[in-house]
């Protein structure tokens, strides 16, 4: 198993400096945090072991077209567009594809993508709005009627 540390490459980061720290700590490389849609101008492939992709902690309401639920987390329309890259599920999927392509430019051995959906109140109460059984009922409701 390889030992890594999560790292977000900043414009002024120098790979030799990071490599020196990794060597001193006995680490094999970084799990590069890739949150954008465009590949880095200077990929860090020589120190990148894996890439951690962008994460959307609440997305089911957007994906399912549940405008009422979406408004709880994103009361301003512009924030929906900023967060999901547009107003439709296809816009968001394009954003995800771009994020994956940006990560693949780093030549990682693996990618990490969290696909959970959980509001803060659900974390604390363990009362989840979406479960695998409820998901299919809600999806049908919002996509057919």
C-alpha atoms as an extended CHARMM CRD file, in Angstrom:
* protein
*
       145  EXT
         1         1  UNK       CA              0.0000000000        0.0000000000        0.0000000000  PROA      1               0.0000000000
         2         2  UNK       CA              1.2320000000        3.4650000000       -0.8370000000  PROA      2               0.0000000000
         3         3  UNK       CA              1.3180000000        6.2180000000        1.7370000000  PROA      3               0.0000000000
         4         4  UNK       CA              0.1530000000        9.6390000000        0.5470000000  PROA      4               0.0000000000
         5         5  UNK       CA             -0.9510000000       12.9970000000        1.8580000000  PROA      5               0.0000000000
         6         6  UNK       CA             -3.7760000000       15.0990000000        0.4430000000  PROA      6               0.0000000000
         7         7  UNK       CA             -2.4210000000       18.1980000000       -1.2340000000  PROA      7               0.0000000000
         8         8  UNK       CA             -3.9210000000       20.9880000000       -3.3160000000  PROA      8               0.0000000000
         9         9  UNK       CA             -1.3070000000       22.2780000000       -5.7360000000  PROA      9               0.0000000000
        10        10  UNK       CA             -1.0100000000       26.0520000000       -5.5240000000  PROA      10              0.0000000000
        11        11  UNK       CA              0.4300000000       28.1200000000       -8.3950000000  PROA      11              0.0000000000
        12        12  UNK       CA              3.6640000000       28.8150000000       -6.5040000000  PROA      12              0.0000000000
        13        13  UNK       CA              4.1980000000       25.2000000000       -5.3780000000  PROA      13              0.0000000000
        14        14  UNK       CA              7.4500000000       23.7380000000       -6.6080000000  PROA      14              0.0000000000
        15        15  UNK       CA              7.4920000000       19.9990000000       -7.2080000000  PROA      15              0.0000000000
        16        16  UNK       CA             11.1160000000       19.5810000000       -6.0140000000  PROA      16              0.0000000000
        17        17  UNK       CA             10.1840000000       21.2290000000       -2.6820000000  PROA      17              0.0000000000
        18        18  UNK       CA              7.1490000000       18.9780000000       -2.2360000000  PROA      18              0.0000000000
        19        19  UNK       CA              9.1680000000       15.9330000000       -3.2680000000  PROA      19              0.0000000000
        20        20  UNK       CA             11.7800000000       16.7660000000       -0.6180000000  PROA      20              0.0000000000
        21        21  UNK       CA              9.0840000000       16.9130000000        2.0810000000  PROA      21              0.0000000000
        22        22  UNK       CA              7.5220000000       13.6500000000        0.8520000000  PROA      22              0.0000000000
        23        23  UNK       CA             10.9230000000       11.9200000000        0.9350000000  PROA      23              0.0000000000
        24        24  UNK       CA             11.6600000000       13.2590000000        4.4270000000  PROA      24              0.0000000000
        25        25  UNK       CA              8.2930000000       11.9500000000        5.6710000000  PROA      25              0.0000000000
        26        26  UNK       CA              8.6840000000        8.6180000000        3.8980000000  PROA      26              0.0000000000
        27        27  UNK       CA              5.5980000000        9.1780000000        1.7440000000  PROA      27              0.0000000000
        28        28  UNK       CA              5.1050000000        7.8490000000       -1.7700000000  PROA      28              0.0000000000
        29        29  UNK       CA              3.4100000000       10.9680000000       -3.1460000000  PROA      29              0.0000000000
        30        30  UNK       CA              0.3090000000       13.0920000000       -2.9470000000  PROA      30              0.0000000000
        31        31  UNK       CA             -3.3850000000       12.5610000000       -3.3530000000  PROA      31              0.0000000000
        32        32  UNK       CA             -3.8460000000       15.6000000000       -5.5370000000  PROA      32              0.0000000000
        33        33  UNK       CA             -7.0220000000       17.5680000000       -4.8010000000  PROA      33              0.0000000000
        34        34  UNK       CA             -8.5130000000       18.4100000000       -8.2010000000  PROA      34              0.0000000000
        35        35  UNK       CA            -11.5970000000       20.5800000000       -7.8660000000  PROA      35              0.0000000000
        36        36  UNK       CA            -11.5660000000       22.4820000000      -11.1460000000  PROA      36              0.0000000000
        37        37  UNK       CA            -12.7210000000       21.7950000000      -14.6790000000  PROA      37              0.0000000000
        38        38  UNK       CA             -9.4670000000       22.5890000000      -16.4860000000  PROA      38              0.0000000000
        39        39  UNK       CA             -6.2220000000       20.5770000000      -16.2970000000  PROA      39              0.0000000000
        40        40  UNK       CA             -3.3890000000       22.2660000000      -14.4300000000  PROA      40              0.0000000000
        41        41  UNK       CA             -0.9770000000       24.3160000000      -16.5210000000  PROA      41              0.0000000000
        42        42  UNK       CA              1.8360000000       22.4110000000      -14.8040000000  PROA      42              0.0000000000
        43        43  UNK       CA              0.6380000000       18.8900000000      -13.9230000000  PROA      43              0.0000000000
        44        44  UNK       CA              2.3100000000       17.3030000000      -10.9010000000  PROA      44              0.0000000000
        45        45  UNK       CA              2.3520000000       13.8060000000      -12.3760000000  PROA      45              0.0000000000
        46        46  UNK       CA              5.7230000000       12.8520000000      -10.8970000000  PROA      46              0.0000000000
        47        47  UNK       CA              4.4380000000       13.1950000000       -7.3200000000  PROA      47              0.0000000000
        48        48  UNK       CA              0.7400000000       12.4270000000       -7.8620000000  PROA      48              0.0000000000
        49        49  UNK       CA             -0.3360000000        8.9480000000       -6.7730000000  PROA      49              0.0000000000
        50        50  UNK       CA             -4.0860000000        9.5890000000       -6.7700000000  PROA      50              0.0000000000
        51        51  UNK       CA             -6.5480000000       12.3910000000       -7.3270000000  PROA      51              0.0000000000
        52        52  UNK       CA             -9.4730000000       13.4390000000       -5.1880000000  PROA      52              0.0000000000
        53        53  UNK       CA            -12.2730000000       14.8760000000       -7.3220000000  PROA      53              0.0000000000
        54        54  UNK       CA            -14.7280000000       17.6700000000       -6.5650000000  PROA      54              0.0000000000
        55        55  UNK       CA            -17.4630000000       16.8270000000       -4.0940000000  PROA      55              0.0000000000
        56        56  UNK       CA            -21.0730000000       17.9640000000       -3.8540000000  PROA      56              0.0000000000
        57        57  UNK       CA            -22.4350000000       17.1600000000       -0.3680000000  PROA      57              0.0000000000
        58        58  UNK       CA            -26.0210000000       17.8890000000       -1.4380000000  PROA      58              0.0000000000
        59        59  UNK       CA            -26.9780000000       17.0830000000       -5.0060000000  PROA      59              0.0000000000
        60        60  UNK       CA            -29.9570000000       14.7270000000       -5.1330000000  PROA      60              0.0000000000
        61        61  UNK       CA            -32.5540000000       17.5120000000       -5.1750000000  PROA      61              0.0000000000
        62        62  UNK       CA            -30.7740000000       19.1460000000       -8.1020000000  PROA      62              0.0000000000
        63        63  UNK       CA            -30.3780000000       15.8840000000       -9.9980000000  PROA      63              0.0000000000
        64        64  UNK       CA            -33.9880000000       14.8490000000       -9.4150000000  PROA      64              0.0000000000
        65        65  UNK       CA            -35.4120000000       18.2650000000      -10.2270000000  PROA      65              0.0000000000
        66        66  UNK       CA            -36.8110000000       18.7570000000       -6.7100000000  PROA      66              0.0000000000
        67        67  UNK       CA            -36.9390000000       22.5600000000       -6.7330000000  PROA      67              0.0000000000
        68        68  UNK       CA            -38.3930000000       22.8410000000       -3.2080000000  PROA      68              0.0000000000
        69        69  UNK       CA            -35.6500000000       20.6930000000       -1.6850000000  PROA      69              0.0000000000
        70        70  UNK       CA            -32.9910000000       22.4720000000       -3.7310000000  PROA      70              0.0000000000
        71        71  UNK       CA            -34.1740000000       25.8530000000       -2.4570000000  PROA      71              0.0000000000
        72        72  UNK       CA            -33.4170000000       24.7510000000        1.1240000000  PROA      72              0.0000000000
        73        73  UNK       CA            -29.7110000000       24.5570000000        0.3460000000  PROA      73              0.0000000000
        74        74  UNK       CA            -29.5200000000       27.0490000000       -2.5260000000  PROA      74              0.0000000000
        75        75  UNK       CA            -32.0750000000       29.8360000000       -2.0270000000  PROA      75              0.0000000000
        76        76  UNK       CA            -30.4290000000       31.9830000000       -4.7240000000  PROA      76              0.0000000000
        77        77  UNK       CA            -30.6170000000       30.7240000000       -8.3180000000  PROA      77              0.0000000000
        78        78  UNK       CA            -27.1140000000       31.9940000000       -9.0960000000  PROA      78              0.0000000000
        79        79  UNK       CA            -25.6900000000       29.7800000000       -6.3440000000  PROA      79              0.0000000000
        80        80  UNK       CA            -27.2590000000       26.7220000000       -8.0160000000  PROA      80              0.0000000000
        81        81  UNK       CA            -25.6190000000       27.6310000000      -11.3210000000  PROA      81              0.0000000000
        82        82  UNK       CA            -22.2780000000       28.3220000000       -9.6370000000  PROA      82              0.0000000000
        83        83  UNK       CA            -22.3390000000       25.0620000000       -7.6710000000  PROA      83              0.0000000000
        84        84  UNK       CA            -23.5770000000       22.7290000000      -10.4300000000  PROA      84              0.0000000000
        85        85  UNK       CA            -22.2180000000       24.4760000000      -13.5120000000  PROA      85              0.0000000000
        86        86  UNK       CA            -25.6570000000       25.2540000000      -14.8910000000  PROA      86              0.0000000000
        87        87  UNK       CA            -29.3550000000       24.6950000000      -14.4220000000  PROA      87              0.0000000000
        88        88  UNK       CA            -29.7400000000       21.1020000000      -15.6230000000  PROA      88              0.0000000000
        89        89  UNK       CA            -28.4910000000       17.6880000000      -14.5880000000  PROA      89              0.0000000000
        90        90  UNK       CA            -26.6750000000       17.4850000000      -17.9380000000  PROA      90              0.0000000000
        91        91  UNK       CA            -24.8110000000       20.7410000000      -17.0990000000  PROA      91              0.0000000000
        92        92  UNK       CA            -23.6730000000       19.1610000000      -13.8400000000  PROA      92              0.0000000000
        93        93  UNK       CA            -22.6690000000       15.9040000000      -15.5190000000  PROA      93              0.0000000000
        94        94  UNK       CA            -20.5670000000       17.9390000000      -17.9610000000  PROA      94              0.0000000000
        95        95  UNK       CA            -18.9160000000       19.6380000000      -14.9840000000  PROA      95              0.0000000000
        96        96  UNK       CA            -18.1470000000       16.2160000000      -13.4820000000  PROA      96              0.0000000000
        97        97  UNK       CA            -16.7200000000       14.9620000000      -16.8060000000  PROA      97              0.0000000000
        98        98  UNK       CA            -14.4920000000       18.0500000000      -17.0420000000  PROA      98              0.0000000000
        99        99  UNK       CA            -13.3190000000       17.4990000000      -13.4560000000  PROA      99              0.0000000000
       100       100  UNK       CA            -12.4140000000       13.8800000000      -14.2310000000  PROA      100             0.0000000000
       101       101  UNK       CA            -10.4950000000       14.9180000000      -17.3590000000  PROA      101             0.0000000000
       102       102  UNK       CA             -8.6060000000       17.5510000000      -15.3470000000  PROA      102             0.0000000000
       103       103  UNK       CA             -7.6610000000       14.8740000000      -12.8070000000  PROA      103             0.0000000000
       104       104  UNK       CA             -6.6070000000       12.3610000000      -15.4610000000  PROA      104             0.0000000000
       105       105  UNK       CA             -4.1110000000       14.9120000000      -16.8020000000  PROA      105             0.0000000000
       106       106  UNK       CA             -2.1760000000       14.2820000000      -13.5690000000  PROA      106             0.0000000000
       107       107  UNK       CA             -1.7690000000       10.5950000000      -14.5880000000  PROA      107             0.0000000000
       108       108  UNK       CA             -3.0240000000        9.2040000000      -11.2410000000  PROA      108             0.0000000000
       109       109  UNK       CA             -3.1840000000        5.5390000000      -10.2960000000  PROA      109             0.0000000000
       110       110  UNK       CA             -6.6860000000        6.1000000000       -8.8800000000  PROA      110             0.0000000000
       111       111  UNK       CA             -9.4610000000        8.6530000000       -8.4820000000  PROA      111             0.0000000000
       112       112  UNK       CA            -11.6180000000        9.3170000000       -5.4190000000  PROA      112             0.0000000000
       113       113  UNK       CA            -15.1270000000       10.6640000000       -5.8920000000  PROA      113             0.0000000000
       114       114  UNK       CA            -17.5910000000       10.8950000000       -3.0130000000  PROA      114             0.0000000000
       115       115  UNK       CA            -21.1580000000       10.4070000000       -4.1940000000  PROA      115             0.0000000000
       116       116  UNK       CA            -22.9610000000       10.8260000000       -0.8790000000  PROA      116             0.0000000000
       117       117  UNK       CA            -25.8330000000       13.2130000000       -0.2630000000  PROA      117             0.0000000000
       118       118  UNK       CA            -26.2980000000       14.4960000000        3.2680000000  PROA      118             0.0000000000
       119       119  UNK       CA            -27.4960000000       17.7540000000        4.7840000000  PROA      119             0.0000000000
       120       120  UNK       CA            -26.0310000000       18.9360000000        8.0820000000  PROA      120             0.0000000000
       121       121  UNK       CA            -29.2400000000       18.2320000000       10.0130000000  PROA      121             0.0000000000
       122       122  UNK       CA            -29.2570000000       14.6710000000        8.6240000000  PROA      122             0.0000000000
       123       123  UNK       CA            -25.7130000000       14.1080000000        9.8500000000  PROA      123             0.0000000000
       124       124  UNK       CA            -26.7090000000       15.0050000000       13.4000000000  PROA      124             0.0000000000
       125       125  UNK       CA            -30.1610000000       13.4110000000       13.5190000000  PROA      125             0.0000000000
       126       126  UNK       CA            -29.5210000000       10.3260000000       11.3500000000  PROA      126             0.0000000000
       127       127  UNK       CA            -32.8890000000       11.0440000000        9.7350000000  PROA      127             0.0000000000
       128       128  UNK       CA            -32.0170000000       10.9110000000        6.0610000000  PROA      128             0.0000000000
       129       129  UNK       CA            -34.3450000000       12.2900000000        3.4220000000  PROA      129             0.0000000000
       130       130  UNK       CA            -33.0050000000        9.9760000000        0.7060000000  PROA      130             0.0000000000
       131       131  UNK       CA            -32.4050000000        6.2680000000        1.1510000000  PROA      131             0.0000000000
       132       132  UNK       CA            -32.0090000000        3.6700000000       -1.5640000000  PROA      132             0.0000000000
       133       133  UNK       CA            -35.7210000000        2.7970000000       -1.3370000000  PROA      133             0.0000000000
       134       134  UNK       CA            -36.9630000000        6.3820000000       -1.1430000000  PROA      134             0.0000000000
       135       135  UNK       CA            -34.6430000000        7.4600000000       -3.9550000000  PROA      135             0.0000000000
       136       136  UNK       CA            -36.4690000000        5.4560000000       -6.5880000000  PROA      136             0.0000000000
       137       137  UNK       CA            -39.8930000000        6.6400000000       -5.4350000000  PROA      137             0.0000000000
       138       138  UNK       CA            -38.7680000000       10.2760000000       -5.4170000000  PROA      138             0.0000000000
       139       139  UNK       CA            -36.9940000000        9.9600000000       -8.7650000000  PROA      139             0.0000000000
       140       140  UNK       CA            -40.1510000000        8.6510000000      -10.3610000000  PROA      140             0.0000000000
       141       141  UNK       CA            -42.2270000000       11.4320000000       -8.7790000000  PROA      141             0.0000000000
       142       142  UNK       CA            -39.9450000000       14.2450000000       -9.9660000000  PROA      142             0.0000000000
       143       143  UNK       CA            -39.2190000000       12.8610000000      -13.4180000000  PROA      143             0.0000000000
       144       144  UNK       CA            -42.7290000000       11.8140000000      -14.3990000000  PROA      144             0.0000000000
       145       145  UNK       CA            -44.9970000000       14.3240000000      -12.8320000000  PROA      145             0.0000000000
